[in-house]
Amino acid sequence: MELRDLPSIDELTRSIGDPLAVTAARAVLARAREEIQAGVDPGDLAARLEQELTSARAPALRRVLNATGVIVHTNLGRAPLPVAALDRVVEVGRGYSNLEYDVAEGARGSRQDHVTAILRRLTGAESAIVVNNNAGAMLLALAALAEGREVLVSRGELIEIGDGFRIPDVLVRSGAKLVEVGTTNRTRAADYERAAGEHTALVLRVHQSNFRVVGFTEQPALAELAAVARRHDVPLLDDLGSGALLDMSDEPTAQASLAAGADLVCFSGDKLLGGPQAGIVVGRADLVERLRRHPLHRALRADKLGLAALEGTLLLYLDPERALREVPVLRMLHEVSSVVHARAERLANAVGGEIEETVGRVGGGALPLSELPSFACAVEETLVAPLRAHEPPVIGIVRDGRLLLDCRTLTDDECDEVAAAVHACR
Ligand SMILES: *Cc1c(COP(=O)(O)O)cnc(C)c1O
């Protein structure tokens, strides 16, 4: 085909009654022109237009099958939601809701009230507030409690969490002044004591999250920090990052942090908690009230779908056994490896792959050193791109020239979908 053989937009779209046809045809023709100039035949333009129109109508945000073995995978939407949480979203989102209406009083209510009581019950805190995400929670807490004044942070905790989110930057944006305490590997309570003064507004502890300093290290216990904060009459804010509500090896729970003397504790809704994106702050009622009244609260507030999903998730935690069964993140974390092995075996049998021992990860900055024994089905590396292009896309891990499909982060049904995808891509 030569350039002069290309149809006009009119000719290409003549028999197609689609409002998107002209834009799509323009794109198809532009690509065809480039291909002809590069000496490539552009093929069937009508078929291409059809494809272009189909993909223009396909949702861009869609589900994928996570065969990476990383449970809280930041690039893959972090926590898959419990069914009970999704049910709340559908119920609340479908029609009107009492989001900011007090049904008993027939008057204006607060969107925060729907999750405050259950967060208090689950963590033992006096009060709670929920915002858009944990970075927002930190920004709000720092702005409300320390604007124009000093915040003490250990040099070992001035971390970058991911995607350029750095604790020192958030601090500066909140209007607070960062005072670095101690050294990268060793910080003692006495270092905080020495740095505290009349301009100190807050002591901040940041959970080290996605890394560990090993060897000659020292960090004060939270209770020691709480004692320093109390002596200087300033609050202690503990940013847990992941923040579990159930005991989980060495990942601190919000309850434990409050019990050790933190005045406020903040954590994400979509990491180990296994719920929707949210920034949860629990702790002293007078401090939470200052966060509620701060103008940034309005800018950072949680939306009704997130609140509905969060309430649906938190309700499961009232019965920890139920949470372990029904919160996908917890289920994947605690699943015994023989069950994962059986799933890998079934997948391997279905696609003619081999079972490989792998190491799953928690992800989301939690328990960075903890390795979850896991099993994958290994298939040929040439499937990587086709599986990504499949619907739904299948994302695995390439190792030693093979594609590993890790079965810790797949359900039984998803495993069957992966098997079908592998067959379709061969
Ligand atoms: C993940 C994380 C955050 C940010 O939480 P988002 O919910 O992603 O905004 C803040 N602090 C720590 C320690 C974290 O691990």
Coordinates of C-alpha atoms and ligand atoms in Angstrom, one line a residue, residues 78 132-136 138 159 161 165 167 206-210 239-242 266-271 277-279 364-366, ligand 1:
R78 CA -2.5 -2.9 47.3
N132 CA -7.9 9.9 52.4
N133 CA -4.6 8.0 53.0
N134 CA -1.9 7.8 55.6
A135 CA 0.3 10.4 54.0
G136 CA -2.6 12.7 54.3
M138 CA 0.5 12.6 58.7
I159 CA 12.8 7.7 55.3
I161 CA 8.4 5.3 51.6
F165 CA 7.2 10.2 49.4
I167 CA 9.0 12.0 55.6
V206 CA 8.1 6.7 62.0
H207 CA 7.9 3.0 61.6
Q208 CA 11.0 2.0 59.5
S209 CA 8.6 0.4 57.1
N210 CA 10.4 -0.9 54.0
D239 CA 3.3 6.6 62.3
L240 CA 2.9 2.9 62.0
G241 CA 2.7 2.9 58.2
S242 CA 1.1 -0.5 57.7
C266 CA -1.7 6.7 62.3
F267 CA -1.7 3.9 59.7
S268 CA -2.9 3.0 56.3
G269 CA -6.3 1.3 55.5
D270 CA -5.0 -0.6 52.5
K271 CA -1.8 -2.3 53.8
Q277 CA -7.2 3.3 50.8
A278 CA -7.5 5.4 54.0
G279 CA -5.4 7.2 56.6
G364 CA 3.4 -2.4 51.4
G365 CA 6.4 -1.6 53.5
A366 CA 5.4 -4.1 56.2
Ligands
LIG1 C1 2.9 3.5 53.5 C2 3.4 4.4 54.6 C3 2.9 5.8 54.6 C4 2.0 6.3 53.6 O1 0.7 5.7 53.7 P1 -0.3 5.8 52.4 O2 -1.5 5.2 52.9 O3 0.4 5.1 51.3 O4 -0.4 7.3 52.1 C5 3.4 6.6 55.7 N1 4.3 6.1 56.6 C6 4.8 4.9 56.5 C7 5.8 4.4 57.6 C8 4.4 4.0 55.6 O5 4.8 2.7 55.5

